[in-house]
XYZ file of C-alpha atoms in Angstrom:
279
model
C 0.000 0.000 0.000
C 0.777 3.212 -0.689
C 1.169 6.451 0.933
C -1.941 7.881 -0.710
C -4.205 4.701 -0.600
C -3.336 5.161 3.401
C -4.299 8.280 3.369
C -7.586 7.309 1.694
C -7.697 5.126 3.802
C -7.899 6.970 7.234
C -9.768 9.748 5.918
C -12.748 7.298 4.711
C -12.600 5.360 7.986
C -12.626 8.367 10.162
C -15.136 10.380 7.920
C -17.478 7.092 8.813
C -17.048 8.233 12.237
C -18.280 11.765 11.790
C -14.853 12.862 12.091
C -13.468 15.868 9.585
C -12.514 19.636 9.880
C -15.335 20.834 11.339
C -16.259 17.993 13.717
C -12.406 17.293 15.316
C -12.679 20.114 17.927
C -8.852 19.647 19.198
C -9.410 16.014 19.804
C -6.567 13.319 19.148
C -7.540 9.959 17.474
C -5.724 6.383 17.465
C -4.840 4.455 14.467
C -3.807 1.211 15.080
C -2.208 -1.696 13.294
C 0.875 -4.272 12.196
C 4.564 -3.264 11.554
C 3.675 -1.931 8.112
C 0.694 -0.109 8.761
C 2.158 1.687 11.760
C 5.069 2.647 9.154
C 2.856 3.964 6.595
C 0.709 5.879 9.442
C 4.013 7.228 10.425
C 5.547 8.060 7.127
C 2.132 10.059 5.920
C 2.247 12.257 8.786
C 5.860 13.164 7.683
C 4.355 13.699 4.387
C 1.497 15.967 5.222
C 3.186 17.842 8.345
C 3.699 21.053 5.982
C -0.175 21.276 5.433
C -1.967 23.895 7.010
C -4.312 22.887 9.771
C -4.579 20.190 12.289
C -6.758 17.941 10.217
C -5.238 18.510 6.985
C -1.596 17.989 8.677
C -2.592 14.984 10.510
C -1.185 16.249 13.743
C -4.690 14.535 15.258
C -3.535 10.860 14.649
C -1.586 8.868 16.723
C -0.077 5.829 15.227
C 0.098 2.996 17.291
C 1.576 -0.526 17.004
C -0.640 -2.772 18.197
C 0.240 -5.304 21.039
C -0.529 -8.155 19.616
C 1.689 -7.720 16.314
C 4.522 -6.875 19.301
C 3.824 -10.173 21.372
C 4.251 -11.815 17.898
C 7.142 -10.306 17.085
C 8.299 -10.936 20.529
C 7.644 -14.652 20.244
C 9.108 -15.140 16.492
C 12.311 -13.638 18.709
C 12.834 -15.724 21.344
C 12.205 -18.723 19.042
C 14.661 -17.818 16.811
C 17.285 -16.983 19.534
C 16.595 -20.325 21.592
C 16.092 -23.138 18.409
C 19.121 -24.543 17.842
C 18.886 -26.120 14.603
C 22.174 -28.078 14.951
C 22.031 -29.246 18.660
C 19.088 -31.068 18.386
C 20.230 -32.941 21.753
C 20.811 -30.368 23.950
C 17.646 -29.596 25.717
C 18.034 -26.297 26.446
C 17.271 -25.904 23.125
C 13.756 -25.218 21.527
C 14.651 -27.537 18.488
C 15.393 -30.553 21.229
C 12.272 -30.327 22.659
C 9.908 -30.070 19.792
C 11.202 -32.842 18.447
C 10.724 -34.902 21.073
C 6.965 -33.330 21.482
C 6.464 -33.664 18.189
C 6.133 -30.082 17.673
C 6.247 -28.779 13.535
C 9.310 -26.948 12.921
C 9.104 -23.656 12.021
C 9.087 -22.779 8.373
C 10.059 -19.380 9.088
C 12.044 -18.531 12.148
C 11.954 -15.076 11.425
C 8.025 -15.040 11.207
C 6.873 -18.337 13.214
C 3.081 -19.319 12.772
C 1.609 -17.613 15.761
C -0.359 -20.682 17.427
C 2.266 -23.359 16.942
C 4.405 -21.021 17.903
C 2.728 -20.355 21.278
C 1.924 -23.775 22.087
C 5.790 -24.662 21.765
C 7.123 -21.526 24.026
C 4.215 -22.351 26.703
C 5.121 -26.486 26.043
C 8.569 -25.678 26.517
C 8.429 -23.444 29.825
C 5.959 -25.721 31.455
C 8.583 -28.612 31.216
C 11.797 -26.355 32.837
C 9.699 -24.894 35.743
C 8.373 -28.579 36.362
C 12.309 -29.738 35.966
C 12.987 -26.930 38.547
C 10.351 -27.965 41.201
C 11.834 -31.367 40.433
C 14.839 -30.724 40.939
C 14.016 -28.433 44.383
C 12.260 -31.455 46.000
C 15.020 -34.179 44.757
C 12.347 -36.197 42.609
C 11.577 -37.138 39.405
C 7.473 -37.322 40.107
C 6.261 -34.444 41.817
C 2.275 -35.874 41.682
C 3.333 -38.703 43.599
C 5.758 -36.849 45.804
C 2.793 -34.589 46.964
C 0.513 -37.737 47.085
C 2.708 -39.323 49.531
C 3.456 -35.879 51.549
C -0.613 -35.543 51.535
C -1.009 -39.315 53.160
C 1.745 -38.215 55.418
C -0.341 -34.802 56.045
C 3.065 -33.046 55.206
C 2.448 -31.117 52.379
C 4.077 -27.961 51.856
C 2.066 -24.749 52.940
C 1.243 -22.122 50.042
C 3.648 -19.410 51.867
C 6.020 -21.979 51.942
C 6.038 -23.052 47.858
C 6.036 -18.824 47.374
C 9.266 -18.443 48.955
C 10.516 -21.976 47.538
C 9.290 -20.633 43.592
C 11.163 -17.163 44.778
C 13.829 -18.942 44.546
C 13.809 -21.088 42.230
C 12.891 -18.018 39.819
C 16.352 -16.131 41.235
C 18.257 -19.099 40.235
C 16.627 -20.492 37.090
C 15.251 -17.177 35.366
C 16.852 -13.917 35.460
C 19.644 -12.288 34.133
C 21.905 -12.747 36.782
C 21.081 -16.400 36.995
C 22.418 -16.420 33.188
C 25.585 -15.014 34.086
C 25.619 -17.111 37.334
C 25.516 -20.290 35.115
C 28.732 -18.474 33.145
C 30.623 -18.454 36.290
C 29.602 -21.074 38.462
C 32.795 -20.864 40.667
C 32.120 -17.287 41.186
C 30.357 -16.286 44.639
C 26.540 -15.567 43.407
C 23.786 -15.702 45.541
C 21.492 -16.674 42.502
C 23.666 -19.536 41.379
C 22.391 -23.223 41.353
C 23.887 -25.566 43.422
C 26.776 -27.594 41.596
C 25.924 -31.295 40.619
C 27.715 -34.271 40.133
C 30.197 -35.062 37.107
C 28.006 -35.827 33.886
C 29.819 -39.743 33.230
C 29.389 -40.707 29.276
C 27.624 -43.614 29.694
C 29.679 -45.337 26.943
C 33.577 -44.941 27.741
C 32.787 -44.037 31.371
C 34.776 -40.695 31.564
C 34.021 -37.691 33.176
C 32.712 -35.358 30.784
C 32.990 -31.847 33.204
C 36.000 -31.037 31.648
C 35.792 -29.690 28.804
C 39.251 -28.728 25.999
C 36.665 -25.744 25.057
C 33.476 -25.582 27.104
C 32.172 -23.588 24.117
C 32.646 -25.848 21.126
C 30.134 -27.293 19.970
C 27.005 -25.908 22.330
C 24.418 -24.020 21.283
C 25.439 -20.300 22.974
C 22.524 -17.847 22.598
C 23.640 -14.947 23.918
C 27.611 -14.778 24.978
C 29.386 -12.052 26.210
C 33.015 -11.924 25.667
C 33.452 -11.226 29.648
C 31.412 -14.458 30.499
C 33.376 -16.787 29.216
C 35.026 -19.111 31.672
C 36.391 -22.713 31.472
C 33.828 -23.897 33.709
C 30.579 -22.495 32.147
C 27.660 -24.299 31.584
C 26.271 -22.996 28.662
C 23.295 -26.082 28.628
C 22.108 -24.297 31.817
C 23.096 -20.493 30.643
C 20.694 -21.325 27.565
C 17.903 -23.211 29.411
C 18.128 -19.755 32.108
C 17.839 -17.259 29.508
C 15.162 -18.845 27.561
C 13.344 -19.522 30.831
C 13.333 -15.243 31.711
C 12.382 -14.851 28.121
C 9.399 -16.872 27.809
C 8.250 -15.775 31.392
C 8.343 -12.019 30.160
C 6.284 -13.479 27.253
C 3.807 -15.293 29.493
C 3.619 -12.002 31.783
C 2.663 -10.041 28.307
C -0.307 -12.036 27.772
C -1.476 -12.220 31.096
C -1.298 -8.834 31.475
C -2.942 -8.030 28.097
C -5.891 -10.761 29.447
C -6.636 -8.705 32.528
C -6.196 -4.947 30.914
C -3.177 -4.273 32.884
C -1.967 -1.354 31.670
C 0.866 -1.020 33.739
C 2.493 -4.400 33.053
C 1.850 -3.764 29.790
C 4.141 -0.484 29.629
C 6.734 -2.715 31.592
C 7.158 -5.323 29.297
C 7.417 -2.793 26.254
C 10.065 -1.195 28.570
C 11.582 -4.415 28.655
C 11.412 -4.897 25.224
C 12.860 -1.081 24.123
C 15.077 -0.598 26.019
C 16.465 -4.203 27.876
C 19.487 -2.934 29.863
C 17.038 -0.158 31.444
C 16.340 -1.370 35.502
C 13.466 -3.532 35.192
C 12.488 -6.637 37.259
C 14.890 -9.728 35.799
């Protein structure tokens, strides 16, 4: 589309509304739409600034991206960033766990369908948080874990999970749990507890040590300054794709409910990411 046909465009849609010269009275308006309309909306008030008058300058519309063409773009992101296409194994990757989930593969990675798209970020985050609680309570079943802690009348109070997911959210999803994960000999409060020596099942050795922790692993996001010989990039990976999709999940919650104020946060998050924002 053109600049013109926009302009056609908005003036026939508004007119529809009884808005024109005589009828704006000093009132703004909001025009709404994808990444190209909100380019052409922006690009014809460039064009028609010089024109005299409000109406005829356009200084009365407001061009607006709409948040749902930013929670897409926002989720063809993180997609992209966390697939992995050759480390189809690792499952901190997105590509590991569609596959074994079944989940299409994106055509597109750049410009993911929306709803497969969705279901594999949601998929995908439901089965690390249930890895972390998993991990928290040493057990590979939580359902029968609380079924036996019910029989036993011990189960956990709800102010006691809140403080336990508190932490579990400090060490599994925020930035500084990414960079923890980076330098895991380092002092950080947000770190997760060291485990045992990963033993290749097949010559028996111990595979901690790495020649070059980084060859070979799918690294997302490195820094030069967080690279160090004991990183674990598997869990750097799984951390930042965790904080991602949980900024994601926040978006649509908050869009759900009308919450304007976590809405402004997340495009905060999204504008300007090194601003201070809740990690």
């Amino acid at each position: 589309m053109h600049i013109q046909d926009m302009k056609s465009v908005i003036l026939d849609f508004y007119a529809q509304m009884g808005i024109n010269e005589k009828t704006l009275k000093n009132r703004c308006f909001v025009a709404s739409g994808d990444g190209k309309t909100f380019d052409q909306l922006i690009k014809l008030r460039k064009m028609m600034v010089a024109e005299e008058g409000d109406f005829d300058s356009f200084y009365w519309l407001i061009p607006l991206l709409e948040l749902w063409h930013t929670k897409w773009t926002d989720l063809s992101q993180t997609i992209c960033s966390h697939w992995g296409e050759e480390h189809t194994n690792d499952p901190s990757t997105l590509a590991c766990i569609a596959k074994i989930a079944a989940c299409p593969t994106p055509k597109d990675l750049q410009k993911v369908e929306f709803f497969d798209g969705v279901h594999l970020v949601n998929l995908a985050l439901d089965a690390n948080i249930l890895n972390c609680w998993e991990f928290h309570f040493e057990t590979s079943d939580l359902q029968e874990l609380f079924t036996i802690q019910k029989e036993m009348d011990a189960l956990p109070t709800f102010k006691e999970l809140f403080i336990d997911a508190g932490v579990l959210a400090h060490c599994h999803a925020t930035t500084k749990a990414f960079r923890a994960a980076h330098k895991p000999n380092e002092n950080n409060p947000d770190k997760v507890p060291r485990g045992s020596p990963w033993i290749d099942r097949q010559t028996g050795e111990n595979k901690m040590d790495f020649d070059d922790p980084m060859e070979g692993l799918p690294d997302i996001f490195i820094e030069t300054n967080l690279q160090s010989p004991d990183a674990d990039i598997t869990l750097a990976n799984a951390t930042l794709f965790m904080r991602n999709a949980i900024w994601w999940r926040e978006m649509c919650h908050a869009i759900i409910k009308g919450d304007s104020q976590r809405q402004k946060a997340f495009m905060r998050i999204i504008i300007a990411p090194e601003s201070n924002h809740p990690a």
